[in-house]
Each structure stands twice: as C-alpha cells, then as structure tokens.
PDB file of C-alpha atoms in Angstrom:
ATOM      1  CA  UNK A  29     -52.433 116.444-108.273  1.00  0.00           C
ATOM      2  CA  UNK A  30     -51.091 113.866-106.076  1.00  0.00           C
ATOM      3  CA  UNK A  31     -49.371 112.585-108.668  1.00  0.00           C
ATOM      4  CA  UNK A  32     -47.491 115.566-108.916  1.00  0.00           C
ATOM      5  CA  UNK A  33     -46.878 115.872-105.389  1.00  0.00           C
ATOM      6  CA  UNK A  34     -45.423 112.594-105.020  1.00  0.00           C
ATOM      7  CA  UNK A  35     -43.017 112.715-108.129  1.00  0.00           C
ATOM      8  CA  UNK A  36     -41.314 116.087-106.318  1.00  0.00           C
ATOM      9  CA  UNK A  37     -40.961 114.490-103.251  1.00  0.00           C
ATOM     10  CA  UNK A  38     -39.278 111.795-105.347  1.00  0.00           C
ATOM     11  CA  UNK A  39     -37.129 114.795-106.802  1.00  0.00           C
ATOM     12  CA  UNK A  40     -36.039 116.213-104.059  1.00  0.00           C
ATOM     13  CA  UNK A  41     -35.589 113.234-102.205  1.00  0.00           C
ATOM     14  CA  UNK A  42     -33.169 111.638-105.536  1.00  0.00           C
ATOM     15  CA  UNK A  43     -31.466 115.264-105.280  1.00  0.00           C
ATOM     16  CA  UNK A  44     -30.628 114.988-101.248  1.00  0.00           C
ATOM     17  CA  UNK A  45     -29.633 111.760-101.645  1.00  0.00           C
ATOM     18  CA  UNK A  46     -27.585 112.627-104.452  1.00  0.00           C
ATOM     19  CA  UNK A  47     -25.908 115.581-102.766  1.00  0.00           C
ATOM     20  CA  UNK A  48     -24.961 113.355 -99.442  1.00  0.00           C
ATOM     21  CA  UNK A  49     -23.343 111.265-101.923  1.00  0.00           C
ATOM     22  CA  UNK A  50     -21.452 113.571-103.484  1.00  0.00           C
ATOM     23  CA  UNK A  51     -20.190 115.201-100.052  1.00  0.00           C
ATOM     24  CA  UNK A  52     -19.161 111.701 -99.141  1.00  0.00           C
ATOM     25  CA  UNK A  53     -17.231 110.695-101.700  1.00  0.00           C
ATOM     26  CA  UNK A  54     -15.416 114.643-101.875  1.00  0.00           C
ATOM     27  CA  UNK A  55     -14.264 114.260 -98.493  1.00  0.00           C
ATOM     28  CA  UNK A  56     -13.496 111.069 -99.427  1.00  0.00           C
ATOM     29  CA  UNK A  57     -11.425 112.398-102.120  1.00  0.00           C
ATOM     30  CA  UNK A  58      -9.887 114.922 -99.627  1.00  0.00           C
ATOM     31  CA  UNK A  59      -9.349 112.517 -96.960  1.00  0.00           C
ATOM     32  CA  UNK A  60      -7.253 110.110 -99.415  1.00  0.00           C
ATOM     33  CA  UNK A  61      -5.208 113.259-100.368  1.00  0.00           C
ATOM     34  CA  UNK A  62      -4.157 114.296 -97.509  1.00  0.00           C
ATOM     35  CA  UNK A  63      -2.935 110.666 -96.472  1.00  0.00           C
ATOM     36  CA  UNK A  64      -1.232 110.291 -99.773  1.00  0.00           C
ATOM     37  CA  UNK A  65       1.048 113.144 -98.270  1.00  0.00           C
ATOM     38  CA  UNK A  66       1.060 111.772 -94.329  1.00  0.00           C
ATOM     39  CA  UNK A  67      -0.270 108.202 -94.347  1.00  0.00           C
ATOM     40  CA  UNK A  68       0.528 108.282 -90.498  1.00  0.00           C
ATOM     41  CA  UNK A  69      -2.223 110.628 -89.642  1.00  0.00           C
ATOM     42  CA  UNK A  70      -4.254 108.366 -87.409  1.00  0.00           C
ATOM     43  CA  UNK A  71      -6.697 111.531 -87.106  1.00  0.00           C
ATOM     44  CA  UNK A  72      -7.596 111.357 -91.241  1.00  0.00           C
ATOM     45  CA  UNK A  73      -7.272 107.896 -91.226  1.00  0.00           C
ATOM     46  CA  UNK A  74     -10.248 107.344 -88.809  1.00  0.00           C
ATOM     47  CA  UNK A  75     -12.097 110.029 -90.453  1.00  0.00           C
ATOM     48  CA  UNK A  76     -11.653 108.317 -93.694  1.00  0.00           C
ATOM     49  CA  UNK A  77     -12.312 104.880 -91.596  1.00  0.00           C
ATOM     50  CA  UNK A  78     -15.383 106.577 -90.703  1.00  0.00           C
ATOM     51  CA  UNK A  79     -16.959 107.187 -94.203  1.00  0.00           C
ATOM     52  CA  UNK A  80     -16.280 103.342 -95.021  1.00  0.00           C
ATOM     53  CA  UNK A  81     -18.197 102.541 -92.233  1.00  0.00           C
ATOM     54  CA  UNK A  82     -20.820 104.419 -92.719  1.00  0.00           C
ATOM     55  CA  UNK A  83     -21.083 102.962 -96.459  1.00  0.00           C
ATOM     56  CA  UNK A  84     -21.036  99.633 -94.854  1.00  0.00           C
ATOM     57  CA  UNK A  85     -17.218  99.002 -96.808  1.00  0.00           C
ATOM     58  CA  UNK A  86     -15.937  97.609 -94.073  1.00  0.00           C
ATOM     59  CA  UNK A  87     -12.617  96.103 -95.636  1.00  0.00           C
ATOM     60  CA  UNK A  88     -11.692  99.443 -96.831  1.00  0.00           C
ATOM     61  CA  UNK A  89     -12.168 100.603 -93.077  1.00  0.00           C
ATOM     62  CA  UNK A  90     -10.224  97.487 -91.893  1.00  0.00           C
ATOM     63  CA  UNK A  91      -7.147  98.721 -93.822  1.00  0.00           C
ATOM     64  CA  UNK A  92      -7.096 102.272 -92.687  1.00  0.00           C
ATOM     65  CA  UNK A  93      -8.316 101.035 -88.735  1.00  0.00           C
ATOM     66  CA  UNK A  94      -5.447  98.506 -88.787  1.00  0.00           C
ATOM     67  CA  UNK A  95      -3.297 101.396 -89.997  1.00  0.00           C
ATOM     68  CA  UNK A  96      -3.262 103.604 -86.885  1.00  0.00           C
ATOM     69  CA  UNK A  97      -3.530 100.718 -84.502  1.00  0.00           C
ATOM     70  CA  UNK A  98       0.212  99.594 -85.587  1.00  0.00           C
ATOM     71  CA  UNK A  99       0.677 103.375 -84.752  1.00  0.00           C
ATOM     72  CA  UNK A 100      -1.100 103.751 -81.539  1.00  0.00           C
ATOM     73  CA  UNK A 101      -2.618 101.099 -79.756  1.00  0.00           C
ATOM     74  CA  UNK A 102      -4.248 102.976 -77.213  1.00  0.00           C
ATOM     75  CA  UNK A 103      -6.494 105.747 -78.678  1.00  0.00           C
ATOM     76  CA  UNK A 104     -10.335 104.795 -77.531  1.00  0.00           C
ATOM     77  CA  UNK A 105     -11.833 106.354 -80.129  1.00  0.00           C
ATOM     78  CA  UNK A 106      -9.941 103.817 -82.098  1.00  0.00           C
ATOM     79  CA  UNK A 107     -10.501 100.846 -80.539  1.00  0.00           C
ATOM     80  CA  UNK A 108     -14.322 101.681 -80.487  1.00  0.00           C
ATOM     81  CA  UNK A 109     -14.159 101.466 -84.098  1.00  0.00           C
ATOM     82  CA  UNK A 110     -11.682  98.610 -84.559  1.00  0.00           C
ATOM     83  CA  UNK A 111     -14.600  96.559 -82.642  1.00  0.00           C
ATOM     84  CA  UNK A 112     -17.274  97.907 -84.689  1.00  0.00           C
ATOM     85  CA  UNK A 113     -15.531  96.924 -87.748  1.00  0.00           C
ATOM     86  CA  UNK A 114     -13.916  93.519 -87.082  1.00  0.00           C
ATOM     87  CA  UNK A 115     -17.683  92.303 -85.234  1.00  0.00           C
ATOM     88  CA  UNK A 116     -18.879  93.076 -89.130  1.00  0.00           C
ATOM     89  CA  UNK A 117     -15.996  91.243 -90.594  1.00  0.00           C
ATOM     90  CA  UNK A 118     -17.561  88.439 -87.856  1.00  0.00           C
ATOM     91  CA  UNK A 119     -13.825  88.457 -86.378  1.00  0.00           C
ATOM     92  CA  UNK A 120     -15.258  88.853 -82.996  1.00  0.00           C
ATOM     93  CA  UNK A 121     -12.244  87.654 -81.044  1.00  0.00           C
ATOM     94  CA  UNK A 122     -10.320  90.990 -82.421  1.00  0.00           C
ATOM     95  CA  UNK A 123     -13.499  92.833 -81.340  1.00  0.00           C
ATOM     96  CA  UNK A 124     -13.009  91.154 -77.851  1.00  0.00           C
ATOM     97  CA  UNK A 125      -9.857  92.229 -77.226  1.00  0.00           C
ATOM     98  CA  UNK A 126     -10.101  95.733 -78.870  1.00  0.00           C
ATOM     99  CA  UNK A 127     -13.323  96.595 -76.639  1.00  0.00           C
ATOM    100  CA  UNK A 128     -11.482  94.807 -73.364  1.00  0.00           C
ATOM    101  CA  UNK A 129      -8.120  97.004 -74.058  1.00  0.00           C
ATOM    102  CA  UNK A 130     -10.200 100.009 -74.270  1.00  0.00           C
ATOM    103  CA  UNK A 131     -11.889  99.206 -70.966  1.00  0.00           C
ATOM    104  CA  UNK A 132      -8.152  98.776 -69.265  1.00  0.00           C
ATOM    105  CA  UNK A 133      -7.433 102.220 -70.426  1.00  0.00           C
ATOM    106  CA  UNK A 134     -11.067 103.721 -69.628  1.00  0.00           C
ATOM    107  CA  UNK A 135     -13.218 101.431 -66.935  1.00  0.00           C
ATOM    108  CA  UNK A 136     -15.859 103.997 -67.133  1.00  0.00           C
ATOM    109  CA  UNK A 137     -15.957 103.946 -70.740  1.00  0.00           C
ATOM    110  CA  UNK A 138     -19.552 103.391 -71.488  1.00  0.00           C
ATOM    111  CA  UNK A 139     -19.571 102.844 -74.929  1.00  0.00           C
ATOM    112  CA  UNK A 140     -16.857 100.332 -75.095  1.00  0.00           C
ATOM    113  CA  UNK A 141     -18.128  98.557 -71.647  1.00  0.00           C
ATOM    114  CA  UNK A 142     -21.780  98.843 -73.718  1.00  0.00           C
ATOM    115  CA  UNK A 143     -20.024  96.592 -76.878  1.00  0.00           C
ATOM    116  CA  UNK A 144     -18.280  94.600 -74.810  1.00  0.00           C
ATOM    117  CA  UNK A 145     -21.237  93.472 -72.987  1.00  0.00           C
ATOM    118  CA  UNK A 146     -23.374  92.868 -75.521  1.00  0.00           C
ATOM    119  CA  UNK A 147     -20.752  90.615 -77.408  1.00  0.00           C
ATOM    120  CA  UNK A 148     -20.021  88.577 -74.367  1.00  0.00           C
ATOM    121  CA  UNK A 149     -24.402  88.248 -74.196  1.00  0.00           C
ATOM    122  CA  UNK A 150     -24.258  87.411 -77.600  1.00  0.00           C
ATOM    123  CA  UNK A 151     -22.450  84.358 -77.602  1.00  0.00           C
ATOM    124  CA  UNK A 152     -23.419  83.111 -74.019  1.00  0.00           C
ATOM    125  CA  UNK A 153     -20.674  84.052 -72.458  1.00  0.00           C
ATOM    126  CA  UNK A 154     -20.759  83.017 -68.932  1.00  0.00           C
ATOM    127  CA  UNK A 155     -19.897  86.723 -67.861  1.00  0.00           C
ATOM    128  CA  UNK A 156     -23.127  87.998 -69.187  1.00  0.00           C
ATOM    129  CA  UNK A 157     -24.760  88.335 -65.950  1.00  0.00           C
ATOM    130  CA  UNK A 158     -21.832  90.247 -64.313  1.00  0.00           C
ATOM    131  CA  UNK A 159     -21.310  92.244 -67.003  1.00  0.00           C
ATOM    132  CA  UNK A 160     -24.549  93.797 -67.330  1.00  0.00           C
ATOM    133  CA  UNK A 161     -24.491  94.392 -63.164  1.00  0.00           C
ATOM    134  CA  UNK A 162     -21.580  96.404 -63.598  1.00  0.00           C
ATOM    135  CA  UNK A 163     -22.736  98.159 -66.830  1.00  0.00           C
ATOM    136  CA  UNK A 164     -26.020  99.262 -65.123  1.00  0.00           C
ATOM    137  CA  UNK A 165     -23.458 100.177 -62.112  1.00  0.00           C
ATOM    138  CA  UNK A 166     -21.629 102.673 -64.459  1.00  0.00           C
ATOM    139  CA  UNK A 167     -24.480 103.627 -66.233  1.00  0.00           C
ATOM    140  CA  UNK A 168     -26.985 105.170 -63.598  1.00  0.00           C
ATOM    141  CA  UNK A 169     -28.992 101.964 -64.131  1.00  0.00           C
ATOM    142  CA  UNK A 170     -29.479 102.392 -67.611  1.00  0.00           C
ATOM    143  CA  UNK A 171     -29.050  99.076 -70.156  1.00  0.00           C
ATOM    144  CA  UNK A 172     -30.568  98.329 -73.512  1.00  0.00           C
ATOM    145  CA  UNK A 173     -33.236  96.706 -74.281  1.00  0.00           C
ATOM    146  CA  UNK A 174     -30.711  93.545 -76.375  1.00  0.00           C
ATOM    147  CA  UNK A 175     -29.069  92.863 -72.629  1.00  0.00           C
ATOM    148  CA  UNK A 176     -32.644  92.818 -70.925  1.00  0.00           C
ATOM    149  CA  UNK A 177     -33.310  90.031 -73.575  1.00  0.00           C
ATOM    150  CA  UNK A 178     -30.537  88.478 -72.429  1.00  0.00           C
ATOM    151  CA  UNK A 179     -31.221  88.511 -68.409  1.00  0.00           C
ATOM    152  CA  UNK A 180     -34.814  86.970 -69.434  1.00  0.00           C
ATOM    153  CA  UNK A 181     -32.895  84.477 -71.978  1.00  0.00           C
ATOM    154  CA  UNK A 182     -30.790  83.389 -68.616  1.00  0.00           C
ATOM    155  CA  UNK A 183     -33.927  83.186 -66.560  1.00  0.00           C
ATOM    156  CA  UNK A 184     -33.311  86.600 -64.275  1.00  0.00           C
ATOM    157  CA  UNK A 185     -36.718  87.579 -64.698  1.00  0.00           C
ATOM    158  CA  UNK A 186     -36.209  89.908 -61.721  1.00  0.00           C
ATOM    159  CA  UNK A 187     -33.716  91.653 -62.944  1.00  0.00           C
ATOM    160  CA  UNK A 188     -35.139  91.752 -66.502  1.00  0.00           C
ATOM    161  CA  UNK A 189     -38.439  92.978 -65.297  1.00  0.00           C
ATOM    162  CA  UNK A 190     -36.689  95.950 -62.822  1.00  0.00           C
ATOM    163  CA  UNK A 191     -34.601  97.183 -65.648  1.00  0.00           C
ATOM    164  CA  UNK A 192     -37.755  97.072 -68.048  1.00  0.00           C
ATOM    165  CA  UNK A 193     -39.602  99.450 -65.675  1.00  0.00           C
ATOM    166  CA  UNK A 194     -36.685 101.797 -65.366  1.00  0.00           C
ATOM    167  CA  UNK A 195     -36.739 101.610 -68.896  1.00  0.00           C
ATOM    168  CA  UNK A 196     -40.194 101.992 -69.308  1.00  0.00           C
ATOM    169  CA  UNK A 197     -40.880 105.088 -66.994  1.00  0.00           C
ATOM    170  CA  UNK A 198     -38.235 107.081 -69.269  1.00  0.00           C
ATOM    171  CA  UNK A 199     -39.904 106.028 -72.510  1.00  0.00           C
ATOM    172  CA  UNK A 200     -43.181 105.194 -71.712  1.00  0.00           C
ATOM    173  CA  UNK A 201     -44.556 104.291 -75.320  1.00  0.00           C
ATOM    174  CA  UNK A 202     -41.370 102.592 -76.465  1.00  0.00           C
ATOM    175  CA  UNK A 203     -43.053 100.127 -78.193  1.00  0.00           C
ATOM    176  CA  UNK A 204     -40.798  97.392 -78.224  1.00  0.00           C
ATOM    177  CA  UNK A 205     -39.583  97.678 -74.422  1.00  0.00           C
ATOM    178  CA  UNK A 206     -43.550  97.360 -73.677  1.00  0.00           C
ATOM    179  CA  UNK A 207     -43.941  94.496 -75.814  1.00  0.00           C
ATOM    180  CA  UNK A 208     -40.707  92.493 -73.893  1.00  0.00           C
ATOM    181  CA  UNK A 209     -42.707  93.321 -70.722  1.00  0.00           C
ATOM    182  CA  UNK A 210     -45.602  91.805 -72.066  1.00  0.00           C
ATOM    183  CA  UNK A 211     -44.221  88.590 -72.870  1.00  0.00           C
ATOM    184  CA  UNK A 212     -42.177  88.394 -69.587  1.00  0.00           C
ATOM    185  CA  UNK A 213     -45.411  88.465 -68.099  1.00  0.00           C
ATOM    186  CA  UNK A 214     -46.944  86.106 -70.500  1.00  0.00           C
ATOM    187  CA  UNK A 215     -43.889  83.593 -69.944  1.00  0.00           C
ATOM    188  CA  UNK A 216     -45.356  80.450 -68.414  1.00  0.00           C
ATOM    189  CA  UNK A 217     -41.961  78.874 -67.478  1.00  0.00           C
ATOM    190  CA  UNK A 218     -42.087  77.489 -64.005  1.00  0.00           C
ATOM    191  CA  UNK A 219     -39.160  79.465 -62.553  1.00  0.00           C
ATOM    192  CA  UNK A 220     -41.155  83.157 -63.707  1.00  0.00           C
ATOM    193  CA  UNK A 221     -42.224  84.616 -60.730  1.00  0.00           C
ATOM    194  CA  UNK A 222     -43.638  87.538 -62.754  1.00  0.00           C
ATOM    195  CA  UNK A 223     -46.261  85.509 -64.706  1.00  0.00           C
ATOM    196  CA  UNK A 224     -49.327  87.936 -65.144  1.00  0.00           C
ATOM    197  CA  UNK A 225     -51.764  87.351 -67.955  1.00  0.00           C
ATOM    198  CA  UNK A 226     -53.752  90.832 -66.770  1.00  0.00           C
ATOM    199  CA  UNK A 227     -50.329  92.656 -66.452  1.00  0.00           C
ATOM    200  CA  UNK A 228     -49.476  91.253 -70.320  1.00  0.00           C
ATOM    201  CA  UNK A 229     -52.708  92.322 -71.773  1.00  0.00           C
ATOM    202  CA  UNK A 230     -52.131  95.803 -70.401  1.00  0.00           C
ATOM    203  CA  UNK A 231     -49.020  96.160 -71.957  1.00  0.00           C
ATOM    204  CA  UNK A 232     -49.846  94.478 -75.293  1.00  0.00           C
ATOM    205  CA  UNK A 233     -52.998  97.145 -75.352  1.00  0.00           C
ATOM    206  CA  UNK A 234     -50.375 100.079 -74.986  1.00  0.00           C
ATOM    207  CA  UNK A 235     -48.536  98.847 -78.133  1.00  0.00           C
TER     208      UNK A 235
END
C-alpha cells in the first residue's frame, strides 16, 4: 500500500513538474516572439530576463538585461536584476554600480539598498557598518540575519545582539536567528560583553 502511495506522489509530482516546465519554456517561446518583432521592448525583455533567471541561465539573462540597459539606464526594476545577474556571473563591480545607481534614483529603495549592503558586507568593505545603520534606518529596524553575521564578524556584538532580539520577537522559533544568538552568547572573545553560557543554552534548547 505504501508503495502505491508513494509511486503517485512520484506521479503527480513528475506531472507538476513537468507542466511548470512546459509553461516556462511557452512563454518562453512567446516572449522570444514578440521580441523578434520589437527587440526594444525593455518590458518583454525583462520578462524573458526573468525566466533565465529563474532557470539559473544567467548568460542568456545577461544578453537580454544588457539589452534594455543600453536603452534605459534608469528603470529600478532593471537595475535590481542587472545586480542579481552580474553578482552570479561573479562580476560584482557591475553589481556595485548597478545597485548604487539605483539607490541615486530611489534612496529609499529597500531592495536595492538591501543588495547593496550585503555586497559591500561581503567583501569587507569598510562601509559595512554604516551601511547596515542606515538600512535598519530605512527599514523600521529590520535587517537580515547575513548582515547581523556581519556586525558580530566586525565585533559589534551590541548591535548584533539588539537586532537579533528585534529579530527574534517577530519570529520567535526562527531557528537559525536563535542559533546566531546562541553562539554570540557562547563567544568567549575578550571584547564580547554579551558572553552568557546560561543565556546560550537557552537558546540552543529552543532550536
């Protein structure tokens, strides 16, 4: 019996998969035919950008992305997704300055500001620190859990630790934010104010 079960989940899991596929690859085919009769449609061209990305083709995106930006340079939308594509390509100097144009059209635009951030965090960037102040600024106090890593990684255990709990107290069994408290407080290094083996077993036992 379980046998059976399991080999029409596998059906109809094979058939789903199979019928995402096929929707892909007809707008795909739709996408691509409309272009062939306006190939300066930066709207189908990101759409079509889109569906590479999504398949992870992200030299097929390149092409169309670099498309529209000769057209229009300052579309947000766009440059979102010109950073997205060229940090996969691991040109992350393009992703720089598409994220940091996008931020001269839009200061408050979180997504890009979000990227930006965590590129800049990413490669030790010495505006880390100030980036994630203003981030948290513009975002109601809200950052992720990859630029908390990074305040604890440049020894701002305060600030780490505050954000954590913010974090925390929305998403109280988020399982990896708990565990990142846990070692903060299990962190022996002598400028961790917040070292608290009681504090870290309490965490680690919510996990």
């Amino acid at each position: 019996m379980n046998k059976i079960i399991y080999l029409l989940f596998f059906c109809a899991f094979c058939a789903c998969q199979h019928t995402s596929n096929h929707h892909s690859i007809s707008t795909l085919d739709s996408l691509s035919s409309l272009l062939q009769s306006d190939s300066t449609d930066i709207n189908l061209l990101k759409k079509r950008a889109d569906i590479y990305i999504n398949n992870h083709e992200y030299y097929l995106a390149k092409n169309d992305i670099d498309r529209a930006y000769t057209l229009f340079k300052n579309d947000i939308d766009l440059l979102l997704k010109r950073g997205e594509v060229y940090f996969n390509l691991n040109k992350t100097k393009t992703s720089k300055e598409s994220w940091e144009r996008c931020l001269k059209i839009n200061p408050n635009q979180i997504e890009c500001r979000q990227k930006l951030t965590e590129l800049l965090c990413l490669v030790r960037s010495p505006q880390c620190k100030n980036m994630i102040d203003t981030l948290a600024l513009v975002n109601s106090g809200i950052v992720s859990l990859p630029l908390i890593v990074a305040l604890k990684e440049l020894g701002e255990y305060k600030l780490a630790v505050g954000f954590l709990d913010d974090f925390i107290q929305s998403s109280p069994m988020n399982k990896e934010a708990l565990s990142l408290l846990s070692i903060i407080y299990s962190d022996t290094s002598s400028f961790n104010n917040y070292f608290n083996t009681k504090l870290a077993e309490e965490c680690f036992q919510k996990i």
